[in-house]
Short mmCIF file of C-alpha atoms in Angstrom, two decimals:
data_model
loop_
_atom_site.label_atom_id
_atom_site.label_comp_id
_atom_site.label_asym_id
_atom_site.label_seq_id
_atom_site.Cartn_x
_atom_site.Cartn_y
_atom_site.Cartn_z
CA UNK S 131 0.00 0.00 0.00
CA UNK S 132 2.87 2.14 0.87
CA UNK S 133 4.43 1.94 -2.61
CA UNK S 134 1.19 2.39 -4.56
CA UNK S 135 1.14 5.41 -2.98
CA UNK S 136 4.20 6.45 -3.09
CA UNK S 137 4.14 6.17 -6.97
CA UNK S 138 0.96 8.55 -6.73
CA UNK S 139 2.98 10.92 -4.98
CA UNK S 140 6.04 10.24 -7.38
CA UNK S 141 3.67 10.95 -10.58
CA UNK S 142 2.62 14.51 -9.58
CA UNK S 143 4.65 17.03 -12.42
CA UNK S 144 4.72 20.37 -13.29
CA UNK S 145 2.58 20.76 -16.50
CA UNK S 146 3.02 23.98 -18.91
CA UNK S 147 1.15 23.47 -21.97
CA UNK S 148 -0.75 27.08 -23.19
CA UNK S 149 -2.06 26.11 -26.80
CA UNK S 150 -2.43 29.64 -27.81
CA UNK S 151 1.27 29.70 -27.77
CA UNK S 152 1.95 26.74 -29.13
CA UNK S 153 -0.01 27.46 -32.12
CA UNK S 154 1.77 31.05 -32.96
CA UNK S 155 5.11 29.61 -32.02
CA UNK S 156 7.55 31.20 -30.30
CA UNK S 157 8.37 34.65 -30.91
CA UNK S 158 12.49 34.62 -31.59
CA UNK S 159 11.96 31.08 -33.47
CA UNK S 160 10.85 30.47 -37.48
CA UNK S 161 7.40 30.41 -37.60
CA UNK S 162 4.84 27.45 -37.48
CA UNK S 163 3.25 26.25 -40.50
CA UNK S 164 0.13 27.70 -40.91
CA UNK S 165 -1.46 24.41 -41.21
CA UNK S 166 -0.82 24.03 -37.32
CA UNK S 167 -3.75 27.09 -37.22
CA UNK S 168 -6.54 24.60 -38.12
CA UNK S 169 -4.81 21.60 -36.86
CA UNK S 170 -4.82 19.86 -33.56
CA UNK S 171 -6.38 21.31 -30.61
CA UNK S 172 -6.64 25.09 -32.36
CA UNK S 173 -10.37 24.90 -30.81
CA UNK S 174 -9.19 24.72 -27.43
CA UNK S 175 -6.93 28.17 -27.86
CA UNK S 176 -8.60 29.14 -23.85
CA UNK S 177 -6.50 26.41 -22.76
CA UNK S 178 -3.72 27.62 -20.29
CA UNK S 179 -2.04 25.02 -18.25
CA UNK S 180 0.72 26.03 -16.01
CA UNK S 181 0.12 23.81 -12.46
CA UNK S 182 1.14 20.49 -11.08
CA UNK S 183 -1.05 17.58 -11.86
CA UNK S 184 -1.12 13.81 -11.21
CA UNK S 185 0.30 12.12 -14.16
CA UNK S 186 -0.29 8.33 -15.12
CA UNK S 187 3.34 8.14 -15.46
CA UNK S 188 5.53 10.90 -15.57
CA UNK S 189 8.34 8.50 -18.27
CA UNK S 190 6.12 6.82 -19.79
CA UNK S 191 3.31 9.48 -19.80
CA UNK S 192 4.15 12.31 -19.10
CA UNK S 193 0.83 14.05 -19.82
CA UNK S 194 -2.59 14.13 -17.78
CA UNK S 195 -5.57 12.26 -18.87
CA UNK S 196 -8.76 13.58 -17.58
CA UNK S 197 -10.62 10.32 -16.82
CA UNK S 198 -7.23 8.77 -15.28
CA UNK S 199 -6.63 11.68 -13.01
CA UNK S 200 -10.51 10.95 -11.62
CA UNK S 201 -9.25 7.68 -10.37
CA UNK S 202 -6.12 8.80 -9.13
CA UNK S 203 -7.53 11.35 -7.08
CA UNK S 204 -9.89 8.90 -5.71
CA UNK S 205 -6.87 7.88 -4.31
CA UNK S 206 -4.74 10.60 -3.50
CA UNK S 207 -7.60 12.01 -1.02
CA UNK S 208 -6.32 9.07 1.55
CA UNK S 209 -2.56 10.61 1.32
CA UNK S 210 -3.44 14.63 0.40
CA UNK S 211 -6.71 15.24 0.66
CA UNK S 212 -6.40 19.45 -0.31
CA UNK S 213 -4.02 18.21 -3.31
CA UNK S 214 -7.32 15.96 -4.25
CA UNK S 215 -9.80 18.96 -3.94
CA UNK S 216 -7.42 21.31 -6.01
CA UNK S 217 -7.33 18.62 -8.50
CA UNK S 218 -10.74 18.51 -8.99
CA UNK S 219 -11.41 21.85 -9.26
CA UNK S 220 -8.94 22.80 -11.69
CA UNK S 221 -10.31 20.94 -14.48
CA UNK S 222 -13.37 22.31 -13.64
CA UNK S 223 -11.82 25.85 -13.99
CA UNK S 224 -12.10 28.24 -16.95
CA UNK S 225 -8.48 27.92 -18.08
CA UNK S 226 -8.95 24.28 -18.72
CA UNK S 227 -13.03 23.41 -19.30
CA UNK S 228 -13.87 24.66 -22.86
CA UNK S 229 -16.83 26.95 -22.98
CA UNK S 230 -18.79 24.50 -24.76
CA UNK S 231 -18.37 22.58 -21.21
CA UNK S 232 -16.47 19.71 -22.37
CA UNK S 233 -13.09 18.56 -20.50
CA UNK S 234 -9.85 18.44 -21.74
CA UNK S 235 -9.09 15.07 -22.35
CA UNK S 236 -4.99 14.65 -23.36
CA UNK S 237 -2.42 16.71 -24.68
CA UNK S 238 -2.51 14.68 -28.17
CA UNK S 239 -6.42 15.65 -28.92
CA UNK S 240 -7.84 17.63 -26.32
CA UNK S 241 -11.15 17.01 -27.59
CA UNK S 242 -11.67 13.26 -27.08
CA UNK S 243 -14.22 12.15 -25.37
CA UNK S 244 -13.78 9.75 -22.16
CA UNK S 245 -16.61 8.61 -19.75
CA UNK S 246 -17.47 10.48 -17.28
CA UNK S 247 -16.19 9.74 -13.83
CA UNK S 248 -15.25 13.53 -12.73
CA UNK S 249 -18.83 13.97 -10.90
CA UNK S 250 -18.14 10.51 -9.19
CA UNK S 251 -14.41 10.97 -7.97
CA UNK S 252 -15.98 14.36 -6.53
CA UNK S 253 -18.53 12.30 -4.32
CA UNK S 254 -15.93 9.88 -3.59
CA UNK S 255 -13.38 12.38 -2.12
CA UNK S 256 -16.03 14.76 -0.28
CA UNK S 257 -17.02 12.16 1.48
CA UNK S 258 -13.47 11.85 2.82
CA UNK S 259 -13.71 15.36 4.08
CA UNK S 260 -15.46 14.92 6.91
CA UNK S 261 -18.08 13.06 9.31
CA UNK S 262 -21.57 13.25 7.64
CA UNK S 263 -23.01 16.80 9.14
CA UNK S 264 -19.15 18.56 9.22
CA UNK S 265 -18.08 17.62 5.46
CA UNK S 266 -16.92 20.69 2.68
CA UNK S 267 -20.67 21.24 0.88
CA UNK S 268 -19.19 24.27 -0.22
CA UNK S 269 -16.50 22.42 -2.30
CA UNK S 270 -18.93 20.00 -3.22
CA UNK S 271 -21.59 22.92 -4.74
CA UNK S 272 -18.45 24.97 -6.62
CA UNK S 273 -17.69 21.65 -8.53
CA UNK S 274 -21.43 20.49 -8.84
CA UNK S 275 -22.24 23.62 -10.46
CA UNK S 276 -19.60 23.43 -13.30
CA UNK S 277 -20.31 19.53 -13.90
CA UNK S 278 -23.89 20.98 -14.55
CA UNK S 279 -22.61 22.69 -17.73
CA UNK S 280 -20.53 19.37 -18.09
CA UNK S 281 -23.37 17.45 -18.52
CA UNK S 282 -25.10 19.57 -20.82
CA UNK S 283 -22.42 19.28 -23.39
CA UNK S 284 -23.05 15.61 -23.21
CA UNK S 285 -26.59 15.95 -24.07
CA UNK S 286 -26.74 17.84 -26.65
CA UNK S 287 -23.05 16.88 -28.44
CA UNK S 288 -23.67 13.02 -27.94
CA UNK S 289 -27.41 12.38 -28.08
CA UNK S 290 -27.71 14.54 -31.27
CA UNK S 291 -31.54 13.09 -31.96
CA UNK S 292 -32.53 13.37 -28.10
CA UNK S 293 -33.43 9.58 -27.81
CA UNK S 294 -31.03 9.54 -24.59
CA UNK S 295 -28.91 7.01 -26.61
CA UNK S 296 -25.47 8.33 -26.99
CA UNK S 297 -22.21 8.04 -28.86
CA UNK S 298 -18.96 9.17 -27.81
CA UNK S 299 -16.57 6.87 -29.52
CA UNK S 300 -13.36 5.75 -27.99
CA UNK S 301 -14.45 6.45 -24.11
CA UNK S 302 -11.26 5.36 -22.82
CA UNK S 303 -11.14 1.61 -23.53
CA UNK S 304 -9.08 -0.28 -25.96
CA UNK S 305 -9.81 -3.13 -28.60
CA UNK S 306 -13.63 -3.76 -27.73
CA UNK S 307 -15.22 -2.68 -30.77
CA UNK S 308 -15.18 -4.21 -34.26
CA UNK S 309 -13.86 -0.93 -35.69
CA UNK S 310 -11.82 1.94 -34.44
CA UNK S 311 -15.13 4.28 -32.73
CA UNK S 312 -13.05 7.26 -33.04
CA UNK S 313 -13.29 7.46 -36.82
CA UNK S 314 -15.87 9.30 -38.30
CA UNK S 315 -18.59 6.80 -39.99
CA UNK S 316 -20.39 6.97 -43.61
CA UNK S 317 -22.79 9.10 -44.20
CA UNK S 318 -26.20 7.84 -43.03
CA UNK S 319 -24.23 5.73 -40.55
CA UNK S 320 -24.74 5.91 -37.02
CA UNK S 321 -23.01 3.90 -33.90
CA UNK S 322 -25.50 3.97 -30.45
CA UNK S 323 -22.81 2.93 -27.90
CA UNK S 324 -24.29 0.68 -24.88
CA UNK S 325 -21.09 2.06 -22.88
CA UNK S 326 -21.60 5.88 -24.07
CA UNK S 327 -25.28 4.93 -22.70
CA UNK S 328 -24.52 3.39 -19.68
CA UNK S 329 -21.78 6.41 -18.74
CA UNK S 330 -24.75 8.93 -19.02
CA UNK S 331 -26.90 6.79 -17.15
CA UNK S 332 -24.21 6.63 -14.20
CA UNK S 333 -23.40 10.30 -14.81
CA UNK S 334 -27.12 11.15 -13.70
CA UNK S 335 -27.07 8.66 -10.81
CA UNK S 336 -24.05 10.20 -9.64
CA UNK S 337 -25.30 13.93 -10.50
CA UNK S 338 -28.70 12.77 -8.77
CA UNK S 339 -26.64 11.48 -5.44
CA UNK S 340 -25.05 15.06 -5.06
CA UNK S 341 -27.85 17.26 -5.34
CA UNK S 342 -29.78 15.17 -3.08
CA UNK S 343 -26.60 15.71 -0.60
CA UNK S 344 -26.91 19.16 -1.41
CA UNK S 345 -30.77 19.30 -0.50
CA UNK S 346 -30.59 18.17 2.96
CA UNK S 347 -28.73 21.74 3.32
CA UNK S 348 -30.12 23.85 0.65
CA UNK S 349 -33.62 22.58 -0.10
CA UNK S 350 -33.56 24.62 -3.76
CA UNK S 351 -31.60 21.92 -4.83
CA UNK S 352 -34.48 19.02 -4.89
CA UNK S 353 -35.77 20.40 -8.08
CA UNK S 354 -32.44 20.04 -9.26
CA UNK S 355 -32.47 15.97 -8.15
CA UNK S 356 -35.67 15.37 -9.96
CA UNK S 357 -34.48 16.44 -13.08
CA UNK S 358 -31.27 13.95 -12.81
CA UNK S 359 -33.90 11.05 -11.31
CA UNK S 360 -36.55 11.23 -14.26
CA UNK S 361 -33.54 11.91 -16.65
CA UNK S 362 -31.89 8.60 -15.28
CA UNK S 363 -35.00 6.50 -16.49
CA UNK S 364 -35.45 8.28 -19.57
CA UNK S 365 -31.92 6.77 -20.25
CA UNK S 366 -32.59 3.50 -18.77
CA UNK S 367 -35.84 2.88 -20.69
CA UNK S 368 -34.04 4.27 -23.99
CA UNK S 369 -31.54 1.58 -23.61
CA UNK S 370 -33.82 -1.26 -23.55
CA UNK S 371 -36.75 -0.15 -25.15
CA UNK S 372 -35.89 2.12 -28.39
CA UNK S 373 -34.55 1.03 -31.61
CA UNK S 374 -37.58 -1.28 -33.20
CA UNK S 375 -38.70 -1.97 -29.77
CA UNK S 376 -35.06 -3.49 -28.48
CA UNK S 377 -33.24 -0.87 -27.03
CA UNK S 378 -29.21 -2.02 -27.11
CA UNK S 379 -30.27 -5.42 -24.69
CA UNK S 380 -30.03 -8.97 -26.39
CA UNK S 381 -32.43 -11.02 -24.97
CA UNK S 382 -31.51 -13.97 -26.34
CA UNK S 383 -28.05 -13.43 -25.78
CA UNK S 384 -28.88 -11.38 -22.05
CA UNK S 385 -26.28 -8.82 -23.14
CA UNK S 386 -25.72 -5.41 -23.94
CA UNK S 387 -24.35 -3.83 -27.45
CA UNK S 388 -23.70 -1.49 -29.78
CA UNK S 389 -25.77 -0.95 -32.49
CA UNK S 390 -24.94 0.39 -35.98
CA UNK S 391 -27.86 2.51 -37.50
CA UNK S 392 -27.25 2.01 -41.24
CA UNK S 393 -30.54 4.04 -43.49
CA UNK S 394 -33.18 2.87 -40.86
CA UNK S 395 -31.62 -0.78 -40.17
CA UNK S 396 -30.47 -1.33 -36.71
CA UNK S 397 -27.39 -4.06 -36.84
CA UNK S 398 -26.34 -5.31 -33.28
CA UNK S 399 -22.53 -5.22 -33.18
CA UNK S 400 -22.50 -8.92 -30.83
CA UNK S 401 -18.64 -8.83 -29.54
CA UNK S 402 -18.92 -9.59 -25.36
CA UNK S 403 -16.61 -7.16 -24.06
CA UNK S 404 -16.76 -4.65 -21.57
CA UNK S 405 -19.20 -2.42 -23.44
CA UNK S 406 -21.87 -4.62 -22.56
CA UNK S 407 -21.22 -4.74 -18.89
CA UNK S 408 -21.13 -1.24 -18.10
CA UNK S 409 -24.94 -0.85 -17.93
CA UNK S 410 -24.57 -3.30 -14.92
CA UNK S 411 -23.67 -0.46 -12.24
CA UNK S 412 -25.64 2.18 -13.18
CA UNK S 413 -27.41 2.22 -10.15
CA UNK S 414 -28.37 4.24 -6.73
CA UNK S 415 -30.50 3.31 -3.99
CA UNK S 416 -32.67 5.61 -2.58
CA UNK S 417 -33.66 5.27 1.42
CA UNK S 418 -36.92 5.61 2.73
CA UNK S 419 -35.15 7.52 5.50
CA UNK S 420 -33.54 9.38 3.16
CA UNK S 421 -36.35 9.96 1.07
CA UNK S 422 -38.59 11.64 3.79
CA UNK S 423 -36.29 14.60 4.83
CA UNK S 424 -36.58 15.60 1.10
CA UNK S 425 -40.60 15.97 0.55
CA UNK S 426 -40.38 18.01 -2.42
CA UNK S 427 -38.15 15.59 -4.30
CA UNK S 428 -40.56 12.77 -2.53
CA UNK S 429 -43.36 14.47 -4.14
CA UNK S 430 -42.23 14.14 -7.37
CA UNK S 431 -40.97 10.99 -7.35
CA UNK S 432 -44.08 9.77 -5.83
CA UNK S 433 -46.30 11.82 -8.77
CA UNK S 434 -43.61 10.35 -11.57
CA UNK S 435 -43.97 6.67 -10.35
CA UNK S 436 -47.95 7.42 -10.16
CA UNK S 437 -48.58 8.90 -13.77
CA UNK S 438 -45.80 7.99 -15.91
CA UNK S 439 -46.28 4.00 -15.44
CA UNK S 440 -44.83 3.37 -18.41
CA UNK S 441 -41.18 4.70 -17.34
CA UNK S 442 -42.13 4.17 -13.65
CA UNK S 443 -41.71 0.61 -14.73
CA UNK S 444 -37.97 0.84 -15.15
CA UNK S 445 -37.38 1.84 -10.89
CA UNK S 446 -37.73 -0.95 -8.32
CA UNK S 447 -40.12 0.54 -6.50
CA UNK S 448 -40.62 -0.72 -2.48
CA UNK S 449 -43.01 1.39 -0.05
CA UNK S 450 -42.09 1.30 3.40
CA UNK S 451 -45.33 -0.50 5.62
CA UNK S 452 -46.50 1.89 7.75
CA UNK S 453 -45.23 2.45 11.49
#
């Protein structure tokens, strides 16, 4: 334990990369092509980074990667908990989110998309900041507020028809696809990821668990919690009911996948791999206890699971017997 942390520790590096420098070049040194102006990451000319960050390897790697660093902090609150917090917040910060809300990803293409796992290394290390009753809310809010605009770029860059069935492409994980999900496809060719699905769906879990921490303090943020819990099983029902009635579940098989939309034919891409397990813990359980110091987000939930039965259908449901 000792030396896994220690390497932790031993990863952290200072990090200069501004890319609106890097694409005019220095100023005593020949000129860049101009080719380098429309070339990689020239969209993400906001980006200033000048602070230490946990690398995944500071030889081998010696770059961050946004969706690595989530699990490394995870860590790191056990051995530097304000080094954790910083870290969070700083890729939540204007110098490094882009303005369409998306984070940075790498150095190589800033604008790849991995899953989402900042909102749930935030509720992993505020938990570590305190007994329940004494922990920082207030860091918890700052970074809840900016995942907000997070999330919103998801929806609306990778659920382009609003079916809650989303792309995303590589999301972090080699070799489990038939083809290379980073490449753009033919025209009149969609992919509907099960794992870019299942992300979202954990994303609003995780988003839901927050605000409802939030609530128990600042009751304006229950309205907030219903949105993520009827968002949640708009995804859920999406993934197992849309797309000629299948959703991306394989009965026969009792497995998740891809599927290819090719001019109105839905093709499921059948390769077991991990794509079709992440749907599998996509989940958060709701207390009764719980439940009952929040009655405006009760209300709702109780008014959802009454008059939308056919998406109510989706939540396992259990009323508490009376006292």
């Amino acid at each position: 334990m000792r030396q896994a942390y220690a390497g932790l520790l031993w990863s952290k590096q200072f990090y200069h990369y501004v890319v609106k420098d890097w694409l005019q070049g220095d100023p005593e040194s020949i000129p860049p092509p101009e080719s380098r102006k429309n070339g990689r990451n020239a969209e993400w000319g906001h980006l200033f980074n000048r602070d230490i960050i946990s690398m995944p390897d500071k030889w081998e790697y010696p770059w961050y990667a946004s969706w690595d660093l989530a699990f490394h902090i995870v860590a790191f609150c056990n051995v530097d908990l304000d080094f954790a917090k910083s870290q969070l917040l700083l890729f939540l910060r204007e110098w490094y989110m882009h303005p369409n809300g998306q984070l940075p990803a790498y150095e190589f293409a800033l604008g790849d998309v991995n899953p989402p796992v900042h909102a749930w290394a935030l509720l992993c290390v505020w938990r570590k900041t305190g007994p329940r009753g004494k922990r920082d809310t207030e860091f918890l809010a700052r970074c809840f507020h900016k995942l907000l605009i997070n999330f919103t770029w998801w929806v609306n860059r990778k659920d382009p028809h609003g079916k809650n069935l989303f792309s995303g492409g590589f999301l972090g994980l080699d070799n489990i696809g038939v083809f290379d999900r980073s490449k753009p496809l033919p025209d009149g060719w969609e992919l509907e990821q099960a794992d870019g699905t299942a992300w979202m769906a954990f994303y609003c879990v995780v988003m839901l668990d927050i605000a409802l921490e939030l609530a128990e303090a600042e009751p304006i943020y229950e309205d907030t919690a219903s949105k993520f819990f009827e968002h949640f099983i708009g995804i859920v029902d999406a993934i197992n009911q849309t797309g000629l009635g299948q959703g991306l579940w394989n009965e026969e098989d009792g497995f998740y996948y891809d599927h290819l939309r090719v001019h109105g034919e839905s093709i499921p891409l059948r390769i077991r791999s991990l794509v079709g397990l992440v749907p599998f813990f996509s989940v958060l359980v709701l207390e009764d206890a719980r439940m009952q110091k929040l009655p405006n987000f009760k209300k709702r939930c109780d008014w959802f699971m009454q008059n939308r039965k056919d998406l109510g259908s989706r939540v396992r449901h259990r009323v508490a017997a009376a006292p």
